[in-house]
Short mmCIF file of C-alpha atoms in Angstrom, two decimals:
data_model
loop_
_atom_site.label_atom_id
_atom_site.label_comp_id
_atom_site.label_asym_id
_atom_site.label_seq_id
_atom_site.Cartn_x
_atom_site.Cartn_y
_atom_site.Cartn_z
CA MET H 1 -8.35 0.39 26.26
CA VAL H 2 -5.54 1.76 24.14
CA LEU H 3 -1.92 0.82 24.61
CA VAL H 4 0.79 3.32 23.75
CA ILE H 5 4.27 2.33 22.63
CA THR H 6 7.32 4.47 23.27
CA ALA H 7 6.97 6.17 19.90
CA GLY H 8 3.67 7.61 21.02
CA ALA H 9 1.28 6.06 18.52
CA PRO H 10 -1.89 4.41 19.89
CA LEU H 11 -2.38 0.75 19.25
CA GLY H 12 -5.98 -0.46 19.05
CA LEU H 13 -6.29 -3.85 20.69
CA ASN H 14 -9.17 -6.27 20.65
CA PRO H 15 -11.29 -6.36 23.84
CA SER H 16 -9.59 -9.38 25.44
CA ALA H 17 -6.10 -8.02 24.82
CA ALA H 18 -7.20 -4.61 26.04
CA ARG H 19 -8.53 -6.02 29.31
CA ALA H 20 -5.28 -7.92 29.83
CA ALA H 21 -3.32 -4.74 29.25
CA GLU H 22 -5.51 -2.79 31.66
CA GLU H 23 -5.09 -5.40 34.38
CA SER H 24 -1.37 -5.67 33.78
CA GLY H 25 -0.63 -1.96 34.00
CA LYS H 26 3.03 -1.12 33.64
CA ALA H 27 5.25 -3.72 32.05
CA ASP H 28 6.63 -6.05 34.71
CA THR H 29 9.21 -8.45 33.33
CA LYS H 30 10.15 -9.89 36.72
CA ARG H 31 7.17 -12.23 36.69
CA VAL H 32 6.79 -15.18 34.34
CA LEU H 33 5.80 -14.05 30.86
CA ASP H 34 3.54 -16.09 28.64
CA PHE H 35 2.93 -15.25 24.99
CA GLN H 36 0.00 -12.92 25.70
CA GLU H 37 2.01 -10.90 28.20
CA ALA H 38 4.99 -10.79 25.85
CA VAL H 39 2.76 -9.37 23.10
CA ARG H 40 1.52 -6.68 25.48
CA ILE H 41 5.06 -5.65 26.43
CA ALA H 42 6.15 -5.66 22.79
CA LEU H 43 3.26 -3.37 21.84
CA GLN H 44 4.25 -1.02 24.62
CA GLN H 45 7.98 -0.69 24.11
CA SER H 46 9.37 -2.78 21.27
CA PRO H 47 11.61 -0.76 18.91
CA TYR H 48 10.32 -2.99 16.12
CA PHE H 49 7.11 -0.93 15.93
CA ALA H 50 8.64 2.52 16.46
CA LYS H 51 9.29 3.56 12.84
CA SER H 52 5.84 2.72 11.49
CA ALA H 53 4.24 4.43 14.51
CA LEU H 54 6.22 7.59 13.78
CA ASP H 55 5.06 7.42 10.17
CA ILE H 56 1.51 7.85 11.48
CA ASP H 57 2.55 10.93 13.45
CA LEU H 58 4.22 12.41 10.37
CA SER H 59 1.14 11.72 8.25
CA ARG H 60 -1.05 13.42 10.83
CA LEU H 61 1.20 16.47 10.75
CA ASP H 62 0.89 16.60 6.96
CA GLU H 63 -2.87 16.25 7.32
CA SER H 64 -2.93 19.16 9.78
CA ASP H 65 -0.97 21.28 7.30
CA SER H 66 -3.56 20.52 4.63
CA ARG H 67 -6.42 21.28 7.01
CA TYR H 68 -5.00 24.72 7.75
CA GLY H 69 -4.42 25.05 4.02
CA LEU H 70 -8.20 25.33 3.55
CA LEU H 71 -7.66 29.00 4.38
CA PRO H 72 -5.30 31.13 2.31
CA SER H 73 -1.96 31.95 3.87
CA VAL H 74 -1.48 35.64 4.68
CA SER H 75 1.87 37.45 4.63
CA PHE H 76 2.94 40.93 5.66
CA ARG H 77 5.38 43.02 3.70
CA THR H 78 6.76 46.47 4.50
CA ARG H 79 9.37 48.66 2.84
CA TYR H 80 10.92 52.03 3.65
CA TYR H 81 12.06 54.29 0.77
CA VAL H 82 15.19 56.28 1.56
CA ASN H 83 14.70 58.50 -1.50
CA ARG H 84 11.77 59.04 -3.82
CA PRO H 85 11.09 60.89 -7.11
CA SER H 86 11.16 64.69 -6.76
CA ASN H 87 7.76 66.38 -6.70
CA ASN H 88 6.68 70.01 -6.16
CA ASN H 89 3.64 68.67 -4.29
CA VAL H 90 1.48 71.44 -5.89
CA ASP H 91 -1.51 70.96 -8.18
CA VAL H 92 -3.01 73.70 -10.38
CA VAL H 93 -6.76 73.93 -9.78
CA THR H 94 -9.28 76.03 -11.78
CA LEU H 95 -12.14 77.28 -9.66
CA PRO H 96 -15.62 77.24 -11.30
CA THR H 97 -16.18 80.99 -11.01
CA ASN H 98 -17.08 83.69 -13.53
CA PRO H 99 -14.55 84.48 -14.74
CA PRO H 100 -12.64 81.25 -13.81
CA VAL H 101 -9.89 81.65 -11.27
CA VAL H 102 -6.69 79.55 -11.34
CA VAL H 103 -5.10 78.75 -7.96
CA ASN H 104 -2.31 76.48 -6.65
CA GLN H 105 -3.36 73.67 -4.25
CA SER H 106 -0.91 71.61 -2.17
CA ARG H 107 -1.08 67.85 -2.62
CA ALA H 108 -0.66 65.47 0.31
CA VAL H 109 2.72 63.74 0.34
CA PRO H 110 2.58 59.90 0.45
CA GLN H 111 4.28 58.18 3.36
CA ALA H 112 7.90 57.12 2.87
CA TYR H 113 7.05 53.50 3.63
CA SER H 114 4.68 50.87 2.30
CA LEU H 115 2.58 48.40 4.26
CA GLU H 116 0.88 45.43 2.66
CA PHE H 117 -1.00 42.34 3.79
CA TYR H 118 -1.37 39.88 0.93
CA THR H 119 -2.37 36.28 0.29
CA ASP H 120 -0.54 33.72 -1.77
CA SER H 121 -2.30 32.22 -4.75
CA TYR H 122 -5.29 30.34 -3.31
CA ASN H 123 -7.26 27.59 -5.00
CA PRO H 124 -10.03 26.40 -2.62
CA LEU H 125 -10.83 23.28 -4.65
CA GLU H 126 -7.20 22.21 -4.73
CA ALA H 127 -6.92 22.81 -0.98
CA TYR H 128 -10.03 20.71 -0.27
CA PHE H 129 -9.05 17.71 -2.37
CA THR H 130 -5.48 17.87 -1.08
CA LEU H 131 -6.87 17.53 2.45
CA GLN H 132 -8.93 14.49 1.44
CA ALA H 133 -5.81 12.94 -0.08
CA ARG H 134 -3.83 13.58 3.11
CA LYS H 135 -6.53 11.82 5.13
CA LEU H 136 -6.08 8.76 2.95
CA VAL H 137 -2.32 8.91 3.42
CA THR H 138 -2.84 8.91 7.19
CA GLN H 139 -5.18 5.92 6.95
CA MET H 140 -2.64 4.15 4.77
CA ALA H 141 0.05 4.76 7.40
CA LYS H 142 -2.26 3.25 10.04
CA PHE H 143 -2.86 0.10 8.02
CA THR H 144 0.86 -0.19 7.32
CA HIS H 145 1.51 0.05 11.05
CA ILE H 146 -1.05 -2.68 11.75
CA GLN H 147 0.69 -4.84 9.14
CA VAL H 148 3.98 -4.31 10.97
CA ILE H 149 2.28 -5.26 14.25
CA CYS H 150 0.99 -8.50 12.73
CA GLU H 151 4.44 -9.33 11.37
CA GLY H 152 5.95 -8.59 14.78
CA ILE H 153 3.47 -10.85 16.58
CA GLN H 154 4.27 -13.66 14.15
CA ARG H 155 7.97 -13.12 14.75
CA LEU H 156 7.39 -13.17 18.50
CA GLY H 157 5.43 -16.40 18.22
CA LYS H 158 8.26 -18.01 16.25
CA MET H 159 10.67 -16.99 19.01
CA PHE H 160 8.50 -18.71 21.62
CA LEU H 161 8.32 -21.87 19.51
CA ASP H 162 12.11 -21.88 19.12
CA LEU H 163 12.66 -21.38 22.84
CA GLN H 164 10.29 -24.19 23.77
CA ALA H 165 11.98 -26.52 21.28
CA LEU H 166 15.44 -25.58 22.55
CA LYS H 167 14.36 -26.17 26.14
CA GLU H 168 13.15 -29.67 25.30
CA LEU H 169 16.27 -30.38 23.24
CA VAL H 170 18.51 -29.35 26.14
CA ASP H 171 16.54 -31.61 28.51
CA TYR H 172 16.88 -34.59 26.17
CA GLN H 173 20.56 -33.84 25.62
CA ASN H 174 21.16 -33.86 29.38
CA LYS H 175 19.72 -37.37 29.47
CA ILE H 176 21.95 -38.40 26.57
CA ASN H 177 24.94 -37.04 28.48
CA ASP H 178 23.94 -39.09 31.52
CA LEU H 179 23.79 -42.21 29.36
CA ALA H 180 27.23 -41.47 27.89
CA ARG H 181 28.60 -40.96 31.39
CA LYS H 182 27.13 -44.27 32.59
CA ASN H 183 28.59 -46.02 29.57
CA LEU H 184 32.06 -44.56 30.26
CA GLU H 185 31.91 -45.60 33.90
CA TYR H 186 30.88 -49.11 32.88
CA ILE H 187 33.73 -49.43 30.36
CA GLU H 188 36.27 -48.09 32.87
CA ASN H 189 35.11 -50.68 35.41
CA ARG H 190 35.49 -53.41 32.80
CA VAL H 191 39.01 -52.20 32.03
CA SER H 192 39.88 -52.46 35.69
CA LEU H 193 38.59 -56.04 35.57
CA GLY H 194 40.53 -56.76 32.40
CA THR H 195 37.44 -57.45 30.27
CA ALA H 196 37.69 -54.31 28.08
CA THR H 197 40.41 -52.55 26.12
CA SER H 198 41.71 -49.00 26.33
CA LEU H 199 40.31 -48.39 22.85
CA GLU H 200 36.80 -49.00 24.15
CA VAL H 201 37.47 -46.43 26.89
CA ARG H 202 38.64 -43.88 24.33
CA VAL H 203 35.52 -44.48 22.25
CA ALA H 204 33.25 -44.07 25.28
CA ARG H 205 35.08 -40.94 26.41
CA GLN H 206 34.84 -39.45 22.92
CA GLU H 207 31.10 -40.14 22.84
CA LEU H 208 30.75 -38.26 26.14
CA GLU H 209 32.76 -35.31 24.82
CA VAL H 210 30.62 -35.16 21.69
CA ALA H 211 27.46 -35.22 23.81
CA GLN H 212 28.80 -32.44 26.04
CA ALA H 213 29.73 -30.34 23.01
CA GLU H 214 26.22 -30.77 21.64
CA LYS H 215 24.80 -29.64 24.98
CA LYS H 216 26.96 -26.50 24.90
CA ARG H 217 25.81 -25.77 21.35
CA LEU H 218 22.16 -26.08 22.32
CA GLU H 219 22.64 -23.94 25.42
CA SER H 220 24.41 -21.30 23.33
CA SER H 221 21.52 -21.29 20.85
CA GLN H 222 19.08 -21.06 23.74
CA LYS H 223 20.93 -18.09 25.23
CA LYS H 224 21.06 -16.33 21.87
CA ALA H 225 17.34 -16.89 21.34
CA ARG H 226 16.56 -15.39 24.75
CA GLU H 227 18.73 -12.36 24.02
CA ASN H 228 16.97 -11.87 20.69
CA LEU H 229 13.63 -12.02 22.48
CA LYS H 230 14.75 -9.45 25.06
CA SER H 231 15.95 -7.17 22.29
CA PHE H 232 12.65 -7.53 20.44
CA LEU H 233 10.68 -6.72 23.60
CA GLY H 234 12.78 -3.61 24.17
CA LEU H 235 14.29 -4.91 27.41
CA LYS H 236 17.74 -4.07 28.66
CA PRO H 237 20.34 -6.86 28.71
CA SER H 238 20.49 -6.61 32.50
CA GLU H 239 16.74 -7.13 32.95
CA GLU H 240 15.55 -10.54 34.05
CA LEU H 241 13.33 -12.54 31.73
CA SER H 242 11.29 -15.51 32.97
CA LEU H 243 9.15 -17.25 30.37
CA ASP H 244 6.16 -19.56 30.63
CA LEU H 245 6.91 -22.10 27.91
CA HIS H 246 4.23 -24.55 28.97
CA ASP H 247 2.05 -25.58 26.03
CA VAL H 248 3.40 -22.84 23.78
CA ARG H 249 1.51 -24.23 20.82
CA ARG H 250 -1.82 -23.49 22.50
CA GLN H 251 -0.61 -20.05 23.62
CA ILE H 252 0.32 -19.04 20.08
CA LEU H 253 -2.12 -20.89 17.83
CA GLY H 254 -5.13 -20.92 20.15
CA THR H 255 -8.12 -22.49 18.42
CA PHE H 256 -6.88 -21.72 14.90
CA ASP H 257 -7.52 -24.59 12.49
CA SER H 258 -5.48 -24.53 9.30
CA ASN H 259 -8.05 -26.77 7.62
CA THR H 260 -10.86 -24.23 7.98
CA ALA H 261 -8.87 -21.15 6.94
CA THR H 262 -9.70 -19.90 3.44
CA LEU H 263 -8.02 -17.74 0.83
CA ASP H 264 -11.05 -15.43 0.69
CA GLN H 265 -10.62 -14.77 4.39
CA ALA H 266 -6.97 -13.94 3.81
CA LYS H 267 -7.87 -11.51 1.01
CA SER H 268 -10.54 -9.76 3.07
CA ARG H 269 -8.15 -9.30 6.00
CA SER H 270 -4.97 -8.55 4.05
CA PHE H 271 -3.68 -5.15 5.08
CA GLU H 272 -1.41 -5.11 2.06
CA LEU H 273 -4.48 -5.24 -0.19
CA LYS H 274 -6.20 -2.63 1.97
CA VAL H 275 -3.21 -0.32 1.60
CA HIS H 276 -3.23 -0.86 -2.16
CA GLU H 277 -6.93 0.00 -2.32
CA ILE H 278 -6.27 3.21 -0.40
CA ARG H 279 -3.45 4.06 -2.79
CA LYS H 280 -5.91 3.60 -5.63
CA GLN H 281 -8.39 5.98 -3.97
CA LEU H 282 -5.54 8.38 -3.33
CA GLN H 283 -4.66 8.38 -7.00
CA THR H 284 -8.22 9.40 -7.93
CA TYR H 285 -7.75 12.44 -5.70
CA ASN H 286 -4.43 13.14 -7.39
CA ILE H 287 -6.28 13.27 -10.72
CA THR H 288 -8.83 15.70 -9.28
CA VAL H 289 -6.09 17.88 -7.80
CA ALA H 290 -4.34 17.95 -11.19
CA LYS H 291 -7.58 19.15 -12.80
CA THR H 292 -8.10 21.91 -10.21
CA ARG H 293 -4.73 23.38 -11.15
CA LEU H 294 -6.24 24.40 -14.48
CA LEU H 295 -8.56 26.78 -12.63
CA PRO H 296 -7.64 30.36 -11.71
CA SER H 297 -6.32 31.12 -8.24
CA PHE H 298 -7.55 33.88 -5.97
CA ILE H 299 -5.31 36.64 -4.65
CA ALA H 300 -6.15 39.43 -2.22
CA GLY H 301 -4.36 42.14 -0.30
CA VAL H 302 -4.55 45.30 1.79
CA GLN H 303 -1.98 48.09 1.36
CA ASN H 304 -1.37 51.82 1.85
CA PRO H 305 -0.70 54.24 -1.06
CA ASP H 306 2.42 53.60 -3.10
CA PRO H 307 5.22 55.92 -1.91
CA LEU H 308 6.66 56.05 -5.47
CA SER H 309 3.42 57.21 -7.03
CA LEU H 310 3.47 60.82 -8.24
CA THR H 311 -0.31 60.94 -8.39
CA ALA H 312 -1.42 59.01 -5.31
CA GLY H 313 -2.83 60.94 -2.45
CA GLY H 314 -1.25 60.79 0.96
CA GLY H 315 -2.66 59.87 4.30
CA ASN H 316 -2.85 56.67 6.28
CA ASN H 317 -5.64 55.07 4.25
CA LEU H 318 -5.52 51.32 3.49
CA PHE H 319 -6.90 49.92 0.25
CA PHE H 320 -8.29 46.41 -0.22
CA SER H 321 -7.90 44.54 -3.50
CA VAL H 322 -8.88 41.14 -4.89
CA GLY H 323 -7.91 39.46 -8.10
CA LEU H 324 -7.44 36.27 -10.08
CA GLN H 325 -4.28 34.57 -11.22
CA VAL H 326 -5.04 32.68 -14.41
CA PRO H 327 -2.64 30.12 -15.92
CA VAL H 328 -2.14 31.03 -19.57
CA TRP H 329 0.77 29.01 -20.95
CA ASP H 330 3.12 26.52 -19.33
CA GLY H 331 3.87 24.23 -22.23
CA LEU H 332 0.73 22.18 -21.44
CA LYS H 333 2.42 20.72 -18.37
CA ARG H 334 -0.78 20.77 -16.34
CA VAL H 335 -2.72 19.01 -19.09
CA ARG H 336 -0.07 16.32 -19.45
CA ASN H 337 -0.01 15.89 -15.68
CA ILE H 338 -3.70 14.92 -15.76
CA SER H 339 -2.93 12.24 -18.36
CA ARG H 340 0.02 11.09 -16.28
CA GLN H 341 -2.10 10.68 -13.14
CA LYS H 342 -4.75 8.73 -15.07
CA ALA H 343 -2.07 6.38 -16.40
CA ILE H 344 -0.82 5.79 -12.85
CA LEU H 345 -4.37 4.92 -11.79
CA LYS H 346 -4.51 2.27 -14.52
CA GLN H 347 -1.24 0.87 -13.19
CA PHE H 348 -2.80 0.49 -9.75
CA GLY H 349 -5.65 -1.48 -11.26
CA ALA H 350 -3.21 -3.90 -12.85
CA GLU H 351 -1.12 -4.12 -9.68
CA LYS H 352 -4.15 -5.16 -7.64
CA ASP H 353 -4.58 -8.29 -9.74
CA LEU H 354 -0.88 -9.05 -9.37
CA LYS H 355 -1.00 -8.61 -5.60
CA GLU H 356 -3.99 -10.93 -5.33
CA MET H 357 -2.14 -13.47 -7.44
CA ASP H 358 0.93 -13.10 -5.21
CA LEU H 359 -1.23 -13.63 -2.13
CA SER H 360 -2.71 -16.75 -3.72
CA ASP H 361 0.79 -18.06 -4.44
CA VAL H 362 1.90 -17.33 -0.87
CA TRP H 363 -1.24 -19.04 0.43
CA GLU H 364 -0.66 -22.16 -1.63
CA ALA H 365 3.00 -22.23 -0.60
CA ALA H 366 2.05 -21.96 3.08
CA GLN H 367 -0.49 -24.77 2.69
CA GLY H 368 2.19 -26.86 1.03
CA GLU H 369 4.63 -26.14 3.86
CA ILE H 370 2.07 -27.32 6.40
CA GLN H 371 1.38 -30.53 4.50
CA GLU H 372 5.07 -31.25 4.06
CA ALA H 373 5.85 -30.44 7.70
CA ALA H 374 2.94 -32.64 8.82
CA SER H 375 4.25 -35.55 6.74
CA VAL H 376 7.78 -35.13 8.06
CA LEU H 377 6.46 -34.89 11.63
CA LYS H 378 4.39 -38.04 11.20
CA LEU H 379 7.42 -39.86 9.81
CA SER H 380 9.54 -38.66 12.73
CA GLN H 381 6.89 -39.80 15.20
CA GLY H 382 6.83 -43.20 13.50
CA GLN H 383 10.60 -43.48 13.75
CA GLU H 384 10.42 -42.47 17.39
CA GLU H 385 7.88 -45.20 18.06
CA LEU H 386 10.09 -47.70 16.22
CA THR H 387 13.12 -46.82 18.34
CA ARG H 388 10.94 -47.05 21.43
CA LEU H 389 9.92 -50.60 20.49
CA LYS H 390 13.53 -51.54 19.81
CA GLU H 391 14.52 -50.04 23.14
CA ARG H 392 11.87 -52.23 24.77
CA GLN H 393 13.37 -55.27 23.06
CA ALA H 394 16.83 -54.24 24.27
CA ASP H 395 15.48 -53.85 27.80
CA ILE H 396 14.08 -57.37 27.75
CA SER H 397 17.34 -58.74 26.35
CA TYR H 398 19.35 -56.84 28.95
CA GLN H 399 17.19 -58.11 31.80
CA SER H 400 17.63 -61.65 30.51
CA GLY H 401 21.39 -61.18 30.18
CA SER H 402 21.45 -61.55 26.40
CA ILE H 403 23.13 -58.17 25.89
CA GLN H 404 25.42 -56.00 27.96
CA LEU H 405 24.81 -52.52 29.36
CA PRO H 406 26.37 -50.55 26.45
CA ALA H 407 23.93 -52.07 23.96
CA TYR H 408 21.03 -51.33 26.30
CA LEU H 409 22.19 -47.73 26.78
CA GLU H 410 22.57 -47.36 23.03
CA GLY H 411 18.90 -48.25 22.65
CA GLN H 412 17.91 -45.60 25.18
CA LYS H 413 20.11 -43.06 23.40
CA ALA H 414 18.40 -43.85 20.09
CA VAL H 415 15.02 -43.13 21.69
CA LEU H 416 16.25 -39.77 22.99
CA GLU H 417 17.73 -38.84 19.61
CA ALA H 418 14.42 -39.74 17.97
CA LYS H 419 12.59 -37.55 20.49
CA LYS H 420 14.93 -34.67 19.67
CA ALA H 421 14.18 -35.09 15.98
CA THR H 422 10.44 -35.12 16.72
CA VAL H 423 10.73 -31.93 18.75
CA THR H 424 12.46 -30.18 15.84
CA LYS H 425 9.91 -31.42 13.31
CA ALA H 426 7.02 -30.43 15.58
CA MET H 427 8.47 -26.95 15.89
CA ASP H 428 8.71 -26.69 12.10
CA TYR H 429 5.09 -27.80 11.76
CA HIS H 430 3.78 -25.34 14.34
CA ALA H 431 5.83 -22.55 12.74
CA ALA H 432 4.20 -23.38 9.38
CA VAL H 433 0.74 -23.24 10.97
CA LEU H 434 1.65 -19.93 12.62
CA LYS H 435 2.69 -18.56 9.24
CA LEU H 436 -0.64 -19.57 7.72
CA ARG H 437 -2.47 -17.99 10.64
CA TYR H 438 -0.60 -14.77 9.93
CA ILE H 439 -1.33 -14.91 6.19
CA SER H 440 -5.02 -15.64 6.81
CA GLY H 441 -5.28 -12.51 8.97
CA ASP H 442 -6.50 -14.46 11.98
CA LEU H 443 -3.39 -13.60 13.99
CA GLY H 444 -3.77 -9.85 13.55
CA HIS H 445 -7.55 -10.04 13.97
CA SER H 446 -7.04 -11.67 17.38
CA TYR H 447 -4.81 -8.89 18.72
CA VAL H 448 -5.65 -5.70 16.82
CA ASP H 449 -9.05 -3.99 16.80
CA GLN H 450 -9.18 -2.56 13.29
CA SER H 451 -12.28 -0.44 14.02
CA SER H 452 -10.30 1.70 16.47
CA TRP H 453 -8.10 2.84 13.58
CA GLN H 454 -10.85 4.11 11.32
CA ASN H 455 -10.96 7.60 12.79
#
């Protein structure tokens, strides 16, 4: 199954994604979208993939031009002569008699116009190798498009992680607001009983206002994240968007294990390295094309007699001609161009090592981000457990009457704040794992069938 985005370029999907696309049919955003469905819709209509898809179409057009270039281009030229050189149109002819007899013989007058079909300079070897180079350019555009798809899927996954985290943060903040509201009500009741001061009421009211402001901030961030997702999916602002944010980590990361991923796997699946290898092959063709330009070019044509000729016979005859166009002197530009193309090929060889080194650096940095995020997450989980134990102590003290309600509510608030911190750190950790999955090539391998792009 092949999905088609609005730009018109086919997207090869792996079998599972293809079956999901076939069963889904036309994009339907009214139902609840999980990550898989969101990827399908993005591949169909996201503007994020439009430019690279059009680059494939443009490369195919250039390839078609080169394919037709295997045959020489033919042009037609005609010209009408208003005036021509004067001519008596009579030839003197001596008859082979005894004695010889001299007579006048009329000569046919050439037409007043010229007709000519002619070819441009044609080098078949240059045309052939130019076509092979264009095929590589098309393949390079395909791999670049796949790279853009992989980047887009990673970006989409990060959006889902953000939305899940924001949803949990809003839920926890609502509970914090409820605690602040209970605390304010308790203080106001104590004021009415004369056991609390107005300052305590102001403090409690300010805490509630701060909690409400934090809720508005989170809701604003949540709304902005949803709008960004709709824009990425190519949806209109008025279209409804319902998301399935249950267990987003499993939806996005699947069975990927960051501990088993290897740098060699990342190198073998890196589309950036594949594109560079194609560019290297392309440069070898550029060298060959530069060499073919040292060879003579063919020219051919068909034309009628020249109307300006004083000796040509008349009639409607057409005459065929072939010839060679040989480069003689151009300041050795063609020779220097061969050296130039060879030097560029050497540059590509050096750049490959640099790109592999860059990939290794990116890989190590991603591994470091995962380790750091895992440590921070573990610390946050430990702090959450500590606040939970303290909240349990406060609950026991409150039930025994050792502390009042505000102190007990403060313990519950600390637990909720710790949970919020854990949610944020967990999102950072999963985002780091997602980044490594993208770098390793596992993310693109799961959604894009590379074999469908080979032809």
